[in-house]
C-alpha cells in the first residue's frame, strides 16, 4: 500500500468507533422496530453508504416506524410521501409560488427536502412522478426552473411497494430500480417479537421513544469515513467477475450494471466498518450480494413464470465464482 493510501485509510481505532456507533444506531431503531435487527443493519448500511433502499412488503410490517425511528436516532428531519395515481412531480420536489409583496416567484421546497424520506407505495404514482426522484436520488439535488437546490446530507429515500396488490400500479423501470442501493423487506416479526409488540399495544408511536444516538453532522462524517475502508485488488476482481457472470447466467436477460458493482463495493466498505474492520473481506461481498444486486437483474419472462428468481440467480453466481483465497486486509 502506498503512503497516500496509508494516510487516507481508516485506522483500527476509527473502525472500532464506527462499529460501536453503528450498533448503537441499530439498537436505538430496534427499540421501535422489534425483532428486525438484520433489516435495520441493512438500512443503516445503506444510509452510511450514501444510498437508498427499496422495501417490498405488505402493509403493517413497520416500514413507517423504521423510517421515523431512524430519523430520530440520528437527529435528522423526516417526511412521508404517500404516492397515489394523482400525485404530481411538484408534490414531491416543490412548487414556485408568487409572493404578492415582491411580485417574484419563490420556490417552496417539497417533502423530498428531508434527511429521511419515506416514499410510501412508490409504484402507485405515474411514471412521470416517479421520475421526479431520479435526479435527487442520484445527485442529491432538485433542479427547478434551471436552478439546482441541494437536499443536504445525510439523505436517504426509503421507498416501499406492496408485492401482492398490483392493481392500479406502475412497475418501476430498471433505470429507477438501479438507483436503489439495496432492496429488502421487513417481513412479519417472529412469535416472541409479536408478543413484545402486543404487550406495548397502548404505545401508538413507538418511534417517539427512540433515544438519539448521534447528530446528522456525525452521520456525514461516518459516510466519509466509510469511504476510506481499504478494498484489496483481489476483492475488486472478485466483484468484477461476479457481475460479469450475472450477464451470462442462465435465465438472465439483463445482468448487473457497473453502477451495481460500484454500489456493492460502497456497501461492503460500510459493512466492513460496521464489523470493526478497516478492510473488506470476501464474506462482506457475499453478505450483501443479494440485497444489493438481485433487484438489478432482469429475468427471462418464461423462466420467471416457471419460478426462477433474481435472488436465486445471485446465489448461483456466488456458488460459481470462487472468492479470493487471501483476505481483503492483506496488503
mmCIF file of C-alpha atoms in Angstrom:
data_model
loop_
_atom_site.group_PDB
_atom_site.id
_atom_site.type_symbol
_atom_site.label_atom_id
_atom_site.label_comp_id
_atom_site.label_asym_id
_atom_site.label_seq_id
_atom_site.Cartn_x
_atom_site.Cartn_y
_atom_site.Cartn_z
ATOM 1 C CA UNK A 1 0.000 0.000 0.000
ATOM 2 C CA UNK A 2 1.338 3.464 -0.879
ATOM 3 C CA UNK A 3 1.990 6.264 1.598
ATOM 4 C CA UNK A 4 -1.047 8.158 0.312
ATOM 5 C CA UNK A 5 -3.282 5.121 0.883
ATOM 6 C CA UNK A 6 -1.882 4.729 4.404
ATOM 7 C CA UNK A 7 -2.834 8.312 5.199
ATOM 8 C CA UNK A 8 -6.371 8.024 3.844
ATOM 9 C CA UNK A 9 -7.333 4.529 5.053
ATOM 10 C CA UNK A 10 -9.474 4.248 8.161
ATOM 11 C CA UNK A 11 -7.445 3.446 11.271
ATOM 12 C CA UNK A 12 -8.299 0.482 13.537
ATOM 13 C CA UNK A 13 -9.363 2.952 16.240
ATOM 14 C CA UNK A 14 -11.733 4.691 13.853
ATOM 15 C CA UNK A 15 -13.096 1.324 12.757
ATOM 16 C CA UNK A 16 -13.801 0.400 16.383
ATOM 17 C CA UNK A 17 -15.620 3.708 16.953
ATOM 18 C CA UNK A 18 -17.593 3.255 13.718
ATOM 19 C CA UNK A 19 -18.702 -0.254 14.712
ATOM 20 C CA UNK A 20 -19.731 0.878 18.195
ATOM 21 C CA UNK A 21 -21.753 3.838 16.873
ATOM 22 C CA UNK A 22 -23.309 1.669 14.163
ATOM 23 C CA UNK A 23 -24.572 -0.840 16.744
ATOM 24 C CA UNK A 24 -25.936 1.959 18.935
ATOM 25 C CA UNK A 25 -27.984 3.243 15.987
ATOM 26 C CA UNK A 26 -29.240 -0.284 15.240
ATOM 27 C CA UNK A 27 -30.143 -0.800 18.911
ATOM 28 C CA UNK A 28 -31.985 2.534 19.121
ATOM 29 C CA UNK A 29 -34.043 1.826 15.990
ATOM 30 C CA UNK A 30 -34.609 -1.733 17.220
ATOM 31 C CA UNK A 31 -36.484 -0.328 20.194
ATOM 32 C CA UNK A 32 -39.235 0.740 17.784
ATOM 33 C CA UNK A 33 -38.898 -1.962 15.121
ATOM 34 C CA UNK A 34 -38.743 -5.076 17.254
ATOM 35 C CA UNK A 35 -37.041 -8.278 16.118
ATOM 36 C CA UNK A 36 -35.670 -6.899 12.836
ATOM 37 C CA UNK A 37 -32.006 -6.251 13.640
ATOM 38 C CA UNK A 38 -30.701 -7.591 10.322
ATOM 39 C CA UNK A 39 -33.071 -5.434 8.256
ATOM 40 C CA UNK A 40 -32.153 -2.405 10.357
ATOM 41 C CA UNK A 41 -28.457 -3.111 9.758
ATOM 42 C CA UNK A 42 -29.060 -3.189 6.016
ATOM 43 C CA UNK A 43 -30.952 0.119 6.122
ATOM 44 C CA UNK A 44 -28.314 1.803 8.306
ATOM 45 C CA UNK A 45 -25.619 0.437 5.985
ATOM 46 C CA UNK A 46 -27.488 1.955 3.042
ATOM 47 C CA UNK A 47 -27.686 5.343 4.766
ATOM 48 C CA UNK A 48 -23.984 5.319 5.702
ATOM 49 C CA UNK A 49 -23.125 4.343 2.118
ATOM 50 C CA UNK A 50 -24.990 7.390 0.815
ATOM 51 C CA UNK A 51 -27.627 5.240 -0.885
ATOM 52 C CA UNK A 52 -31.348 4.487 -0.868
ATOM 53 C CA UNK A 53 -33.384 1.379 -0.095
ATOM 54 C CA UNK A 54 -36.490 -0.198 -1.608
ATOM 55 C CA UNK A 55 -38.673 -2.117 0.861
ATOM 56 C CA UNK A 56 -41.020 -4.579 -0.821
ATOM 57 C CA UNK A 57 -43.530 -5.559 1.834
ATOM 58 C CA UNK A 58 -47.181 -5.987 2.698
ATOM 59 C CA UNK A 59 -48.827 -3.223 4.774
ATOM 60 C CA UNK A 60 -48.456 -3.207 8.539
ATOM 61 C CA UNK A 61 -44.905 -4.516 8.914
ATOM 62 C CA UNK A 62 -43.416 -1.363 10.446
ATOM 63 C CA UNK A 63 -41.942 0.471 7.459
ATOM 64 C CA UNK A 64 -43.124 3.888 8.634
ATOM 65 C CA UNK A 65 -41.827 3.223 12.142
ATOM 66 C CA UNK A 66 -38.490 2.200 10.650
ATOM 67 C CA UNK A 67 -38.130 5.480 8.754
ATOM 68 C CA UNK A 68 -39.218 7.675 11.656
ATOM 69 C CA UNK A 69 -37.134 5.864 14.256
ATOM 70 C CA UNK A 70 -34.056 6.055 12.002
ATOM 71 C CA UNK A 71 -34.500 9.824 11.702
ATOM 72 C CA UNK A 72 -34.941 10.099 15.480
ATOM 73 C CA UNK A 73 -31.819 8.025 16.200
ATOM 74 C CA UNK A 74 -29.608 10.288 14.091
ATOM 75 C CA UNK A 75 -31.447 13.527 14.966
ATOM 76 C CA UNK A 76 -32.417 14.461 11.426
ATOM 77 C CA UNK A 77 -35.617 15.529 9.691
ATOM 78 C CA UNK A 78 -38.030 13.065 8.153
ATOM 79 C CA UNK A 79 -41.005 13.214 5.797
ATOM 80 C CA UNK A 80 -43.553 10.813 4.370
ATOM 81 C CA UNK A 81 -44.913 10.997 0.834
ATOM 82 C CA UNK A 82 -47.965 8.880 0.048
ATOM 83 C CA UNK A 83 -47.693 8.031 -3.634
ATOM 84 C CA UNK A 84 -51.057 7.936 -5.426
ATOM 85 C CA UNK A 85 -52.060 7.972 -9.119
ATOM 86 C CA UNK A 86 -52.903 11.712 -8.972
ATOM 87 C CA UNK A 87 -49.635 12.747 -7.281
ATOM 88 C CA UNK A 88 -47.722 15.324 -9.319
ATOM 89 C CA UNK A 89 -43.933 15.789 -9.557
ATOM 90 C CA UNK A 90 -44.298 19.200 -7.887
ATOM 91 C CA UNK A 91 -45.981 17.471 -4.910
ATOM 92 C CA UNK A 92 -42.647 15.731 -4.361
ATOM 93 C CA UNK A 93 -39.998 18.285 -5.303
ATOM 94 C CA UNK A 94 -41.736 21.591 -4.604
ATOM 95 C CA UNK A 95 -43.565 24.391 -6.367
ATOM 96 C CA UNK A 96 -42.981 28.009 -7.377
ATOM 97 C CA UNK A 97 -45.411 30.476 -5.737
ATOM 98 C CA UNK A 98 -45.847 34.181 -6.438
ATOM 99 C CA UNK A 99 -45.004 36.407 -3.479
ATOM 100 C CA UNK A 100 -47.610 39.208 -3.515
ATOM 101 C CA UNK A 101 -45.232 41.610 -1.758
ATOM 102 C CA UNK A 102 -42.239 41.250 -4.059
ATOM 103 C CA UNK A 103 -44.163 40.104 -7.136
ATOM 104 C CA UNK A 104 -41.458 37.469 -7.566
ATOM 105 C CA UNK A 105 -41.885 33.738 -7.813
ATOM 106 C CA UNK A 106 -40.296 31.851 -4.912
ATOM 107 C CA UNK A 107 -39.504 28.165 -4.815
ATOM 108 C CA UNK A 108 -41.202 26.374 -1.917
ATOM 109 C CA UNK A 109 -39.426 23.104 -1.170
ATOM 110 C CA UNK A 110 -41.418 19.881 -1.223
ATOM 111 C CA UNK A 111 -41.290 16.910 1.165
ATOM 112 C CA UNK A 112 -38.265 15.451 -0.636
ATOM 113 C CA UNK A 113 -36.183 18.047 1.243
ATOM 114 C CA UNK A 114 -35.701 15.949 4.358
ATOM 115 C CA UNK A 115 -32.899 13.698 5.541
ATOM 116 C CA UNK A 116 -35.034 10.548 5.781
ATOM 117 C CA UNK A 117 -37.832 10.372 3.193
ATOM 118 C CA UNK A 118 -40.416 7.585 3.224
ATOM 119 C CA UNK A 119 -41.827 7.213 -0.302
ATOM 120 C CA UNK A 120 -44.818 5.028 0.533
ATOM 121 C CA UNK A 121 -46.191 2.762 -2.219
ATOM 122 C CA UNK A 122 -43.971 4.403 -4.821
ATOM 123 C CA UNK A 123 -45.310 2.204 -7.619
ATOM 124 C CA UNK A 124 -48.805 3.718 -7.303
ATOM 125 C CA UNK A 125 -47.680 7.036 -8.794
ATOM 126 C CA UNK A 126 -47.381 7.641 -12.529
ATOM 127 C CA UNK A 127 -44.023 7.168 -14.260
ATOM 128 C CA UNK A 128 -43.781 10.963 -14.629
ATOM 129 C CA UNK A 129 -43.995 11.426 -10.869
ATOM 130 C CA UNK A 130 -41.666 8.509 -10.200
ATOM 131 C CA UNK A 131 -39.105 10.133 -12.491
ATOM 132 C CA UNK A 132 -39.089 13.205 -10.235
ATOM 133 C CA UNK A 133 -36.996 11.107 -7.845
ATOM 134 C CA UNK A 134 -34.311 10.134 -10.353
ATOM 135 C CA UNK A 135 -32.192 13.293 -10.144
ATOM 136 C CA UNK A 136 -32.475 13.773 -6.402
ATOM 137 C CA UNK A 137 -31.635 10.130 -5.637
ATOM 138 C CA UNK A 138 -28.583 10.162 -7.899
ATOM 139 C CA UNK A 139 -27.233 13.679 -7.362
ATOM 140 C CA UNK A 140 -28.785 14.840 -4.086
ATOM 141 C CA UNK A 141 -30.388 17.892 -5.624
ATOM 142 C CA UNK A 142 -33.572 19.146 -7.288
ATOM 143 C CA UNK A 143 -33.404 21.367 -10.365
ATOM 144 C CA UNK A 144 -36.347 23.742 -10.682
ATOM 145 C CA UNK A 145 -36.544 26.356 -13.456
ATOM 146 C CA UNK A 146 -32.874 25.699 -14.159
ATOM 147 C CA UNK A 147 -31.794 26.394 -10.565
ATOM 148 C CA UNK A 148 -30.318 23.484 -8.529
ATOM 149 C CA UNK A 149 -31.333 23.075 -4.884
ATOM 150 C CA UNK A 150 -29.317 20.687 -2.718
ATOM 151 C CA UNK A 151 -31.308 18.460 -0.380
ATOM 152 C CA UNK A 152 -28.351 18.277 2.020
ATOM 153 C CA UNK A 153 -26.725 15.339 3.768
ATOM 154 C CA UNK A 154 -27.449 12.837 5.099
ATOM 155 C CA UNK A 155 -30.165 11.919 2.629
ATOM 156 C CA UNK A 156 -31.878 8.573 2.198
ATOM 157 C CA UNK A 157 -35.087 7.562 0.429
ATOM 158 C CA UNK A 158 -36.895 4.551 1.884
ATOM 159 C CA UNK A 159 -39.364 3.597 -0.827
ATOM 160 C CA UNK A 160 -41.999 0.907 -0.339
ATOM 161 C CA UNK A 161 -44.133 -1.157 -2.655
ATOM 162 C CA UNK A 162 -46.737 -3.835 -1.997
ATOM 163 C CA UNK A 163 -45.738 -7.115 -3.703
ATOM 164 C CA UNK A 164 -49.272 -8.513 -3.565
ATOM 165 C CA UNK A 165 -51.700 -5.803 -4.651
ATOM 166 C CA UNK A 166 -50.658 -4.786 -8.179
ATOM 167 C CA UNK A 167 -53.938 -3.327 -9.488
ATOM 168 C CA UNK A 168 -53.523 0.326 -10.458
ATOM 169 C CA UNK A 169 -49.745 0.311 -10.041
ATOM 170 C CA UNK A 170 -46.882 1.213 -12.353
ATOM 171 C CA UNK A 171 -43.886 -1.085 -12.364
ATOM 172 C CA UNK A 172 -40.650 0.691 -11.512
ATOM 173 C CA UNK A 173 -38.429 0.855 -14.607
ATOM 174 C CA UNK A 174 -34.983 -0.719 -14.477
ATOM 175 C CA UNK A 175 -33.351 2.734 -14.574
ATOM 176 C CA UNK A 176 -35.102 3.654 -11.330
ATOM 177 C CA UNK A 177 -34.510 0.303 -9.647
ATOM 178 C CA UNK A 178 -30.815 0.771 -10.363
ATOM 179 C CA UNK A 179 -30.898 3.967 -8.252
ATOM 180 C CA UNK A 180 -31.667 1.943 -5.112
ATOM 181 C CA UNK A 181 -28.524 0.681 -3.423
ATOM 182 C CA UNK A 182 -30.468 -2.143 -1.753
ATOM 183 C CA UNK A 183 -33.792 -3.895 -1.942
ATOM 184 C CA UNK A 184 -35.046 -5.861 1.035
ATOM 185 C CA UNK A 185 -38.175 -6.486 3.102
ATOM 186 C CA UNK A 186 -39.057 -6.029 6.759
ATOM 187 C CA UNK A 187 -41.342 -9.052 6.960
ATOM 188 C CA UNK A 188 -43.530 -10.172 9.815
ATOM 189 C CA UNK A 189 -41.983 -10.401 13.285
ATOM 190 C CA UNK A 190 -41.455 -13.788 14.877
ATOM 191 C CA UNK A 191 -43.553 -15.078 17.791
ATOM 192 C CA UNK A 192 -41.524 -13.510 20.617
ATOM 193 C CA UNK A 193 -41.262 -10.159 18.861
ATOM 194 C CA UNK A 194 -45.007 -10.181 18.169
ATOM 195 C CA UNK A 195 -45.755 -10.818 21.843
ATOM 196 C CA UNK A 196 -43.461 -7.928 22.791
ATOM 197 C CA UNK A 197 -45.211 -5.622 20.329
ATOM 198 C CA UNK A 198 -48.660 -6.650 21.587
ATOM 199 C CA UNK A 199 -47.601 -6.032 25.186
ATOM 200 C CA UNK A 200 -46.897 -2.411 24.237
ATOM 201 C CA UNK A 201 -50.014 -2.031 22.079
ATOM 202 C CA UNK A 202 -51.062 1.087 24.006
ATOM 203 C CA UNK A 203 -47.987 2.889 22.661
ATOM 204 C CA UNK A 204 -49.140 4.212 19.299
ATOM 205 C CA UNK A 205 -45.920 6.000 18.397
ATOM 206 C CA UNK A 206 -43.011 3.663 19.116
ATOM 207 C CA UNK A 207 -40.634 5.897 17.167
ATOM 208 C CA UNK A 208 -41.347 8.746 19.583
ATOM 209 C CA UNK A 209 -39.458 6.888 22.304
ATOM 210 C CA UNK A 210 -36.259 6.410 20.295
ATOM 211 C CA UNK A 211 -33.212 7.876 22.032
ATOM 212 C CA UNK A 212 -30.981 9.992 19.762
ATOM 213 C CA UNK A 213 -27.539 8.467 19.248
ATOM 214 C CA UNK A 214 -25.649 10.916 17.035
ATOM 215 C CA UNK A 215 -26.283 14.061 15.015
ATOM 216 C CA UNK A 216 -26.793 14.386 11.290
ATOM 217 C CA UNK A 217 -23.368 16.015 11.045
ATOM 218 C CA UNK A 218 -21.788 12.944 12.631
ATOM 219 C CA UNK A 219 -23.638 10.741 10.118
ATOM 220 C CA UNK A 220 -21.990 12.650 7.275
ATOM 221 C CA UNK A 221 -18.615 12.083 8.970
ATOM 222 C CA UNK A 222 -19.376 8.356 9.156
ATOM 223 C CA UNK A 223 -20.294 8.305 5.448
ATOM 224 C CA UNK A 224 -16.974 9.904 4.543
ATOM 225 C CA UNK A 225 -15.091 7.629 6.948
ATOM 226 C CA UNK A 226 -16.659 4.501 5.427
ATOM 227 C CA UNK A 227 -15.325 5.586 2.051
ATOM 228 C CA UNK A 228 -11.757 5.215 3.356
ATOM 229 C CA UNK A 229 -12.070 1.476 4.079
ATOM 230 C CA UNK A 230 -9.451 -0.465 2.098
ATOM 231 C CA UNK A 231 -10.529 -2.833 -0.673
ATOM 232 C CA UNK A 232 -7.854 -5.227 -1.914
ATOM 233 C CA UNK A 233 -7.407 -5.660 -5.668
ATOM 234 C CA UNK A 234 -8.335 -9.340 -5.311
ATOM 235 C CA UNK A 235 -11.741 -8.336 -3.888
ATOM 236 C CA UNK A 236 -12.292 -5.857 -6.719
ATOM 237 C CA UNK A 237 -11.529 -8.595 -9.246
ATOM 238 C CA UNK A 238 -13.938 -10.914 -7.393
ATOM 239 C CA UNK A 239 -16.767 -8.370 -7.739
ATOM 240 C CA UNK A 240 -15.916 -7.738 -11.390
ATOM 241 C CA UNK A 241 -16.079 -11.457 -12.188
ATOM 242 C CA UNK A 242 -19.309 -11.771 -10.236
ATOM 243 C CA UNK A 243 -21.199 -9.027 -12.082
ATOM 244 C CA UNK A 244 -19.853 -10.245 -15.417
ATOM 245 C CA UNK A 245 -21.179 -13.726 -14.641
ATOM 246 C CA UNK A 246 -24.671 -12.305 -13.949
ATOM 247 C CA UNK A 247 -24.746 -11.143 -17.587
ATOM 248 C CA UNK A 248 -24.068 -14.678 -18.786
ATOM 249 C CA UNK A 249 -26.157 -16.536 -16.213
ATOM 250 C CA UNK A 250 -28.949 -18.852 -17.284
ATOM 251 C CA UNK A 251 -32.427 -17.273 -17.422
ATOM 252 C CA UNK A 252 -30.978 -13.726 -17.130
ATOM 253 C CA UNK A 253 -31.630 -11.255 -19.967
ATOM 254 C CA UNK A 254 -30.054 -8.186 -18.318
ATOM 255 C CA UNK A 255 -27.272 -8.575 -15.769
ATOM 256 C CA UNK A 256 -25.800 -6.235 -13.180
ATOM 257 C CA UNK A 257 -24.559 -2.846 -14.404
ATOM 258 C CA UNK A 258 -21.319 -1.135 -13.475
ATOM 259 C CA UNK A 259 -23.357 1.074 -11.146
ATOM 260 C CA UNK A 260 -24.432 -2.096 -9.369
ATOM 261 C CA UNK A 261 -20.811 -3.199 -8.933
ATOM 262 C CA UNK A 262 -19.866 0.225 -7.542
ATOM 263 C CA UNK A 263 -22.842 0.075 -5.155
ATOM 264 C CA UNK A 264 -21.712 -3.328 -3.884
ATOM 265 C CA UNK A 265 -18.217 -2.020 -3.139
ATOM 266 C CA UNK A 266 -19.598 1.070 -1.381
ATOM 267 C CA UNK A 267 -21.930 -1.028 0.754
ATOM 268 C CA UNK A 268 -19.187 -3.569 1.523
ATOM 269 C CA UNK A 269 -16.939 -0.795 2.827
ATOM 270 C CA UNK A 270 -19.637 0.314 5.255
ATOM 271 C CA UNK A 271 -20.433 -3.297 6.215
ATOM 272 C CA UNK A 272 -16.759 -3.936 6.974
ATOM 273 C CA UNK A 273 -16.513 -0.809 9.145
ATOM 274 C CA UNK A 274 -19.723 -1.838 10.929
ATOM 275 C CA UNK A 275 -17.899 -5.026 11.899
ATOM 276 C CA UNK A 276 -14.896 -3.107 13.232
ATOM 277 C CA UNK A 277 -12.606 -3.641 10.243
ATOM 278 C CA UNK A 278 -10.826 -1.099 8.051
ATOM 279 C CA UNK A 279 -10.688 -3.527 5.130
ATOM 280 C CA UNK A 280 -13.219 -5.524 3.117
ATOM 281 C CA UNK A 281 -13.200 -9.333 3.106
ATOM 282 C CA UNK A 282 -14.938 -11.629 0.589
ATOM 283 C CA UNK A 283 -17.615 -12.503 3.171
ATOM 284 C CA UNK A 284 -18.712 -8.844 3.156
ATOM 285 C CA UNK A 285 -19.380 -9.184 -0.564
ATOM 286 C CA UNK A 286 -21.263 -12.442 -0.050
ATOM 287 C CA UNK A 287 -23.387 -10.965 2.750
ATOM 288 C CA UNK A 288 -24.531 -8.043 0.620
ATOM 289 C CA UNK A 289 -24.637 -9.526 -2.880
ATOM 290 C CA UNK A 290 -28.324 -10.439 -2.811
ATOM 291 C CA UNK A 291 -29.821 -7.212 -1.349
ATOM 292 C CA UNK A 292 -27.527 -5.034 -3.497
ATOM 293 C CA UNK A 293 -27.591 -6.909 -6.802
ATOM 294 C CA UNK A 294 -30.764 -9.018 -7.135
ATOM 295 C CA UNK A 295 -33.143 -6.159 -7.996
ATOM 296 C CA UNK A 296 -30.839 -5.047 -10.813
ATOM 297 C CA UNK A 297 -31.289 -8.310 -12.725
ATOM 298 C CA UNK A 298 -33.958 -8.828 -15.394
ATOM 299 C CA UNK A 299 -35.010 -12.443 -15.835
ATOM 300 C CA UNK A 300 -36.313 -14.162 -18.925
ATOM 301 C CA UNK A 301 -40.120 -13.907 -18.719
ATOM 302 C CA UNK A 302 -40.690 -17.615 -19.341
ATOM 303 C CA UNK A 303 -38.137 -18.638 -16.703
ATOM 304 C CA UNK A 304 -39.681 -16.224 -14.213
ATOM 305 C CA UNK A 305 -43.107 -17.703 -14.894
ATOM 306 C CA UNK A 306 -41.676 -21.139 -14.134
ATOM 307 C CA UNK A 307 -40.372 -19.961 -10.748
ATOM 308 C CA UNK A 308 -36.887 -18.588 -11.385
ATOM 309 C CA UNK A 309 -35.918 -15.657 -9.155
ATOM 310 C CA UNK A 310 -33.267 -12.956 -9.264
ATOM 311 C CA UNK A 311 -32.155 -13.924 -5.758
ATOM 312 C CA UNK A 312 -31.668 -17.488 -6.975
ATOM 313 C CA UNK A 313 -29.581 -16.222 -9.881
ATOM 314 C CA UNK A 314 -27.312 -14.305 -7.473
ATOM 315 C CA UNK A 315 -26.915 -17.374 -5.253
ATOM 316 C CA UNK A 316 -25.983 -19.389 -8.335
ATOM 317 C CA UNK A 317 -23.323 -16.847 -9.300
ATOM 318 C CA UNK A 318 -21.881 -16.869 -5.770
ATOM 319 C CA UNK A 319 -21.592 -20.646 -5.979
ATOM 320 C CA UNK A 320 -19.972 -20.430 -9.392
ATOM 321 C CA UNK A 321 -17.332 -17.738 -8.716
ATOM 322 C CA UNK A 322 -14.575 -18.673 -6.272
ATOM 323 C CA UNK A 323 -13.744 -15.922 -3.740
ATOM 324 C CA UNK A 324 -10.152 -14.726 -3.228
ATOM 325 C CA UNK A 325 -8.005 -17.055 -1.154
ATOM 326 C CA UNK A 326 -6.402 -14.209 0.770
ATOM 327 C CA UNK A 327 -8.403 -11.918 2.979
ATOM 328 C CA UNK A 328 -9.140 -8.379 1.862
ATOM 329 C CA UNK A 329 -6.944 -6.895 4.585
ATOM 330 C CA UNK A 330 -3.713 -8.456 3.353
ATOM 331 C CA UNK A 331 -1.848 -5.621 1.671
#
